[in-house]
Amino acid sequence: MDQYQVNRDECIYCGACIDGCPVGAIQDDGSAAEINVDDCIGCGNCADNCPVGAITRR
């Protein structure tokens, strides 16, 4: 299964990835998105929705 990670230096904290996650695996930590790898199903919606490409596959 694919796993994704957020590049905190590139994240603009817009929430697009949070809104696009079908299982709620992405949380707002107050300054950037944070993916809970235990809940992530590897669908890639977060990376597809990120307008700046801050989410990549591990």
Short mmCIF file of C-alpha atoms in Angstrom, two decimals:
data_model
loop_
_atom_site.label_atom_id
_atom_site.label_comp_id
_atom_site.label_asym_id
_atom_site.label_seq_id
_atom_site.Cartn_x
_atom_site.Cartn_y
_atom_site.Cartn_z
CA MET A 1 0.00 0.00 0.00
CA ASP A 2 1.23 3.48 -0.84
CA GLN A 3 1.94 5.87 2.01
CA TYR A 4 2.08 9.64 1.70
CA GLN A 5 3.90 12.38 3.56
CA VAL A 6 3.56 16.15 3.83
CA ASN A 7 6.55 18.37 3.15
CA ARG A 8 6.00 20.91 5.92
CA ASP A 9 8.22 23.48 4.17
CA GLU A 10 5.98 23.44 1.10
CA CYS A 11 2.56 23.04 2.78
CA ILE A 12 0.50 26.24 2.53
CA TYR A 13 -1.99 25.01 5.14
CA CYS A 14 -5.03 25.33 2.86
CA GLY A 15 -6.96 22.22 3.97
CA ALA A 16 -7.52 20.80 0.47
CA CYS A 17 -5.92 17.49 1.45
CA ILE A 18 -7.99 17.25 4.64
CA ASP A 19 -11.21 17.81 2.69
CA GLY A 20 -10.21 15.21 0.09
CA CYS A 21 -9.31 12.39 2.49
CA PRO A 22 -12.12 9.79 2.49
CA VAL A 23 -11.05 8.24 5.80
CA GLY A 24 -10.10 11.31 7.83
CA ALA A 25 -6.44 10.33 8.07
CA ILE A 26 -5.19 13.92 7.78
CA GLN A 27 -5.28 16.31 10.69
CA ASP A 28 -4.56 19.98 11.13
CA ASP A 29 -1.67 20.36 13.56
CA GLY A 30 -1.95 24.14 13.69
CA SER A 31 0.67 24.97 11.08
CA ALA A 32 0.56 22.21 8.44
CA ALA A 33 -1.31 19.06 7.51
CA GLU A 34 -0.25 15.84 9.21
CA ILE A 35 -1.04 12.39 7.77
CA ASN A 36 -1.74 9.61 10.25
CA VAL A 37 -0.03 6.68 8.52
CA ASP A 38 -1.98 4.15 10.61
CA ASP A 39 -5.28 5.45 9.18
CA CYS A 40 -4.09 6.25 5.64
CA ILE A 41 -5.42 3.86 2.98
CA GLY A 42 -2.96 5.04 0.32
CA CYS A 43 -5.58 6.32 -2.14
CA GLY A 44 -3.59 9.41 -3.14
CA ASN A 45 -6.51 11.86 -2.97
CA CYS A 46 -4.47 14.11 -0.69
CA ALA A 47 -1.62 14.39 -3.20
CA ASP A 48 -4.05 14.92 -6.07
CA ASN A 49 -5.86 17.71 -4.17
CA CYS A 50 -2.74 19.55 -2.97
CA PRO A 51 -2.43 22.72 -5.09
CA VAL A 52 1.32 23.12 -4.41
CA GLY A 53 2.49 19.49 -4.58
CA ALA A 54 3.49 19.36 -0.92
CA ILE A 55 2.29 15.76 -0.50
CA THR A 56 4.34 12.96 -2.00
CA ARG A 57 4.39 9.19 -1.90
CA ARG A 58 7.01 7.73 0.44
#
